Every structure is written in C-alpha cells, then in structure tokens.
mmCIF file of C-alpha atoms in Angstrom:
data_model
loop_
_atom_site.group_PDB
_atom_site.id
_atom_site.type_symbol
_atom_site.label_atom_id
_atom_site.label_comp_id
_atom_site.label_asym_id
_atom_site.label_seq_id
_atom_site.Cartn_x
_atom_site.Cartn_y
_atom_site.Cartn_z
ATOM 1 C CA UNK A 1280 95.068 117.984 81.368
ATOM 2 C CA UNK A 1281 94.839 115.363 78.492
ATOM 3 C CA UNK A 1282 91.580 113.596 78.099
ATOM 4 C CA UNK A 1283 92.799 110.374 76.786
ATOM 5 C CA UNK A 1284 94.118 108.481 79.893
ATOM 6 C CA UNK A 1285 94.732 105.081 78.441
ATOM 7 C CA UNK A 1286 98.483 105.690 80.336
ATOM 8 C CA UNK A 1287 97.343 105.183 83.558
ATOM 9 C CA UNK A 1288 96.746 101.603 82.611
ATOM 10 C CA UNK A 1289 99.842 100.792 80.606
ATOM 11 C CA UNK A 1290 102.534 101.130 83.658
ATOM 12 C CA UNK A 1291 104.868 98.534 82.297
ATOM 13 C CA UNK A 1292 106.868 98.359 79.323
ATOM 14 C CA UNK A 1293 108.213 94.708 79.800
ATOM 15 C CA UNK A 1294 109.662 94.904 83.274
ATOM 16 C CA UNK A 1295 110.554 98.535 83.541
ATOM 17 C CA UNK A 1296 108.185 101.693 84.184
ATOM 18 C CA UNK A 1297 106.862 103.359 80.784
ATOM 19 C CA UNK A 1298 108.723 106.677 80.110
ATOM 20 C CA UNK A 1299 105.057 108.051 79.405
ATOM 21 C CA UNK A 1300 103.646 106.703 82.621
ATOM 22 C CA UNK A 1301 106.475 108.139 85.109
ATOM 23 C CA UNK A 1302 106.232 111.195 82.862
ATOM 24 C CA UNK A 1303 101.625 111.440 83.367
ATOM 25 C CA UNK A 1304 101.891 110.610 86.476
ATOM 26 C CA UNK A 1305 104.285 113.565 87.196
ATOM 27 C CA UNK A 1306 101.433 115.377 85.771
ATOM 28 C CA UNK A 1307 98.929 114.108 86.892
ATOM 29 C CA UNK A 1308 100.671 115.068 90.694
ATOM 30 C CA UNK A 1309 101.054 118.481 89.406
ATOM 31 C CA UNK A 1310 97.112 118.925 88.826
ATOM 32 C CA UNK A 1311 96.310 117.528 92.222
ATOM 33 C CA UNK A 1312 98.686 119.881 94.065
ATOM 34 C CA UNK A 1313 96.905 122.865 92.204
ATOM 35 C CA UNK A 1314 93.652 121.483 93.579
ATOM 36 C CA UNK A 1315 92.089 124.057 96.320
ATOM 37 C CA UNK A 1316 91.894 120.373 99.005
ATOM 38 C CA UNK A 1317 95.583 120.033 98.869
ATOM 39 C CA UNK A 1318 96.427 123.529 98.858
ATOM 40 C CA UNK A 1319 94.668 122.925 102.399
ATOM 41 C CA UNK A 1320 95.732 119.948 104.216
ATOM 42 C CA UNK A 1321 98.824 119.028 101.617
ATOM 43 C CA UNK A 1322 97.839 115.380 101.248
ATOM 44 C CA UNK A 1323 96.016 113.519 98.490
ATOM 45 C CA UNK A 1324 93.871 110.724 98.197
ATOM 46 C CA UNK A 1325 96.082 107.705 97.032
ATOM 47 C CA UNK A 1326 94.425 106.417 93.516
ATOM 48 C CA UNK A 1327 96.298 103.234 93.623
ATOM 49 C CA UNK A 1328 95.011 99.619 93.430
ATOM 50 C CA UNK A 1329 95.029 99.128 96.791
ATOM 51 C CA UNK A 1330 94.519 102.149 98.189
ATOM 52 C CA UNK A 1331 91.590 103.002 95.700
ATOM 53 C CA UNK A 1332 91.983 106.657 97.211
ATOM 54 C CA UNK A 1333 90.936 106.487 100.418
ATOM 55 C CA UNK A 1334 93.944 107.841 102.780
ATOM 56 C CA UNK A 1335 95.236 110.593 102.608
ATOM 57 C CA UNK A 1336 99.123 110.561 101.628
ATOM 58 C CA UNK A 1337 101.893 112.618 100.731
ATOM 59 C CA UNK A 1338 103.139 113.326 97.599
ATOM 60 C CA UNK A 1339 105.913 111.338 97.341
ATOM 61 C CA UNK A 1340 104.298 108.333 98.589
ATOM 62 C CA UNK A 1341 100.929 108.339 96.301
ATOM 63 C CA UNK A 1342 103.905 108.649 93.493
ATOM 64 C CA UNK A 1343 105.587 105.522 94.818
ATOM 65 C CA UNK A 1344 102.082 103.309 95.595
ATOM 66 C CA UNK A 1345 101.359 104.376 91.497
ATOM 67 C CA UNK A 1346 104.565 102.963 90.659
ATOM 68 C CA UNK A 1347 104.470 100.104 91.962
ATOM 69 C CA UNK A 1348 101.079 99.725 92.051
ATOM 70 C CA UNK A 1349 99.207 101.116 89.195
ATOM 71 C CA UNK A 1350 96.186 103.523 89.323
ATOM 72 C CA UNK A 1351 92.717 101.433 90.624
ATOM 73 C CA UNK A 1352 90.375 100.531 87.989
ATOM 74 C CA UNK A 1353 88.560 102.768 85.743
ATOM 75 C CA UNK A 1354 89.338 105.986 87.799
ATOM 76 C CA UNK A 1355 89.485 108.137 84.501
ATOM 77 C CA UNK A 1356 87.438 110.888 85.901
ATOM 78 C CA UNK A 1357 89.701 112.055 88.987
ATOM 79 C CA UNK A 1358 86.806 113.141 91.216
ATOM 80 C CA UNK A 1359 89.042 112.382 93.838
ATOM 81 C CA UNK A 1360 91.720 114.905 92.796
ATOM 82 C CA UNK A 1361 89.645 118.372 91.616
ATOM 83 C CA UNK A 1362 87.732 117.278 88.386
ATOM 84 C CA UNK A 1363 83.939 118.109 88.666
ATOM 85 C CA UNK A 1364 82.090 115.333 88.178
ATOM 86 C CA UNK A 1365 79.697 115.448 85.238
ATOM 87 C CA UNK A 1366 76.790 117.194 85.817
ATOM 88 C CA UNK A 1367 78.972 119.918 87.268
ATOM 89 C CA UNK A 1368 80.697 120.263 84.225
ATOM 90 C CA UNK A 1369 77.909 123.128 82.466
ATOM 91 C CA UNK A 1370 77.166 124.303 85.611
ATOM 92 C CA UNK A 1371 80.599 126.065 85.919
ATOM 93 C CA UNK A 1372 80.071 127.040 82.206
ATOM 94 C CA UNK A 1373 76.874 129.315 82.330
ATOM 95 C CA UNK A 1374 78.031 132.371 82.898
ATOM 96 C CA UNK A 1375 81.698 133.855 83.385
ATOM 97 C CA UNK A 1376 80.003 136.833 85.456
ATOM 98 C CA UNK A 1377 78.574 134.660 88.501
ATOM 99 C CA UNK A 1378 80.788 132.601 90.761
ATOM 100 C CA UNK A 1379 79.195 129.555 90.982
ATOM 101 C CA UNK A 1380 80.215 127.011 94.417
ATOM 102 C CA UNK A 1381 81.028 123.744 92.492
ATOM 103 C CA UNK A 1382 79.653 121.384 95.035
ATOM 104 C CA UNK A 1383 78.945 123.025 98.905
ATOM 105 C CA UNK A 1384 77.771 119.750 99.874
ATOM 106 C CA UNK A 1385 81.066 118.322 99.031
ATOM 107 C CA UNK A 1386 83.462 121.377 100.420
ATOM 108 C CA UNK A 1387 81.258 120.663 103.785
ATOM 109 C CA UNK A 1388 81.651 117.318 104.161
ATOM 110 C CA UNK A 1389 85.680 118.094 103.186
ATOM 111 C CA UNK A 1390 86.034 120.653 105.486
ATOM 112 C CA UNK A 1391 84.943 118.857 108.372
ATOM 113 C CA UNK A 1392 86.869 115.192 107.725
ATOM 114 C CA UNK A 1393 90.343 117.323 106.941
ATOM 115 C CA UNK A 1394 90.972 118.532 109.983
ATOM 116 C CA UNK A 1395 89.586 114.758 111.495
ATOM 117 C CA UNK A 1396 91.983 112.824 108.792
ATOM 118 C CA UNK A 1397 94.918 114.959 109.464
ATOM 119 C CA UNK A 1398 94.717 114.544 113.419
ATOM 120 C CA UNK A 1399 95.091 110.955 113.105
ATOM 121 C CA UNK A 1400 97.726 110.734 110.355
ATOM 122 C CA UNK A 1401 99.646 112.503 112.822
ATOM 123 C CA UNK A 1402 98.615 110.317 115.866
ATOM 124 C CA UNK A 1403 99.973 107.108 113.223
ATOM 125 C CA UNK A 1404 103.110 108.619 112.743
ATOM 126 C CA UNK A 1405 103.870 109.223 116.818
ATOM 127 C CA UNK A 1406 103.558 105.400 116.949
ATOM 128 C CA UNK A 1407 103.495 106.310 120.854
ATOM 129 C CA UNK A 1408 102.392 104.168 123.245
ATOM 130 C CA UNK A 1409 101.077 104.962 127.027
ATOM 131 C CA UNK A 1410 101.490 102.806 129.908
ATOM 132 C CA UNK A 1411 97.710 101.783 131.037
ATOM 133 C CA UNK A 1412 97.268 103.387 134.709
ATOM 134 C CA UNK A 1413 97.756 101.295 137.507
ATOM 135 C CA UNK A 1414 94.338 100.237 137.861
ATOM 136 C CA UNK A 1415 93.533 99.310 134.354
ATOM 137 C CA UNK A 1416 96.943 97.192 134.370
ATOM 138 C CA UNK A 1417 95.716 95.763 137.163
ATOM 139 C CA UNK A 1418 92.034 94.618 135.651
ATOM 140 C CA UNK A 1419 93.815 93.458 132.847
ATOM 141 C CA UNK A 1420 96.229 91.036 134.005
ATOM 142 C CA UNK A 1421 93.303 89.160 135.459
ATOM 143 C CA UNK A 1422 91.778 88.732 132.452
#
C-alpha cells in the first residue's frame, strides 16, 4: 500500500469527490478486507470523522461514511485496519524462519469483543421490541 497518504485528506475537488480519493479509498477497502479481523467477523472499524473507528460496519457503509465524511484526523498509520504499529514493524522482520505472533495481547482482546460486537450489531438491526410482562407494566404505569 502507498506510504504517502496525503489523499485521505484531500476528499473534495471543488464540490465533487476527487477521482484519486474514490479511487484510495477503493484501496484502501481492499487492504482491510485482506486483514485476518475481517476475514473473521466481515466488518471494519469505520475511520471516518465521526465514527473515528469505533463500530464495526460493513463495507459498503464505512465506504459511504468516507465519502461523505472524510477519514478522522491524522489516522495515517491504519492500526485499526492490519498495519503493525511501529515497534512491531522489525519485529516481524528478524527472521523469515520463525513465525512471530504480531501482537497476542491484541488478537486476545479481539477475539473476545468480536463475537460481543457482532451479537449486538445484530440485536440493532432486529429493532424488536418486547411487551414488558404484566407485572412490570403494571409497576410502571404507577410511576
């Protein structure tokens, strides 16, 4: 992936998209989906403004929050999205022969909010709503 990512910050041209943004952020998608956490759960952390990539989303909608949004500030390392932050960086270099685990503290902490994150994204989309039991309707109507 290219290094320089002054496009993330130039979303406009005028009034329209910038060819080169629509075109990054296609490939910047296309990184993220090879990422070993989507492969997983298939959802991504939303680097928008306002989102500042703390849900997880689909693909289609993190594309549409970066259109209309633009990426949040200074995310130019995407430690959200499968780059290893910088100390991990020579780590993974050392030696071709070992396997080395990137981060196990991280692939932990992943493993067990997934499954967590993913159980209530799909409780938000139900949108269903019970009927209190008798009782409980009951207490609250005299409050």
């Amino acid at each position: 992936m290219d290094q320089n990512r002054e496009w993330m910050y130039r979303r406009l041209d005028g009034k329209y998209l910038n060819k080169v943004f629509i075109e990054k952020v296609g490939e910047f998608i296309s990184f993220t989906c090879r990422q070993e956490e989507f492969q997983r759960c298939q959802k991504l952390k939303c680097p928008c403004v306002k989102c500042r990539s703390k849900p997880y989303s689909d693909v289609d909608t993190i594309k549409l929050h970066l259109y209309q949004r633009g990426f949040q500030p200074n995310y130019y390392r995407w430690i959200h999205h499968g780059e290893p932050f910088p100390d991990e960086e020579g780590a993974c270099a050392s030696s071709s022969n070992v396997e080395v685990v990137v981060n196990p503290m991280r692939e932990m902490v992943m493993d067990a909010y997934t499954p967590i994150t993913s159980l209530l994204l799909q409780e938000a989309t139900l949108n269903t709503t019970h009927e209190p039991i008798p009782e409980a309707k009951r207490f609250l109507h005299l409050l």
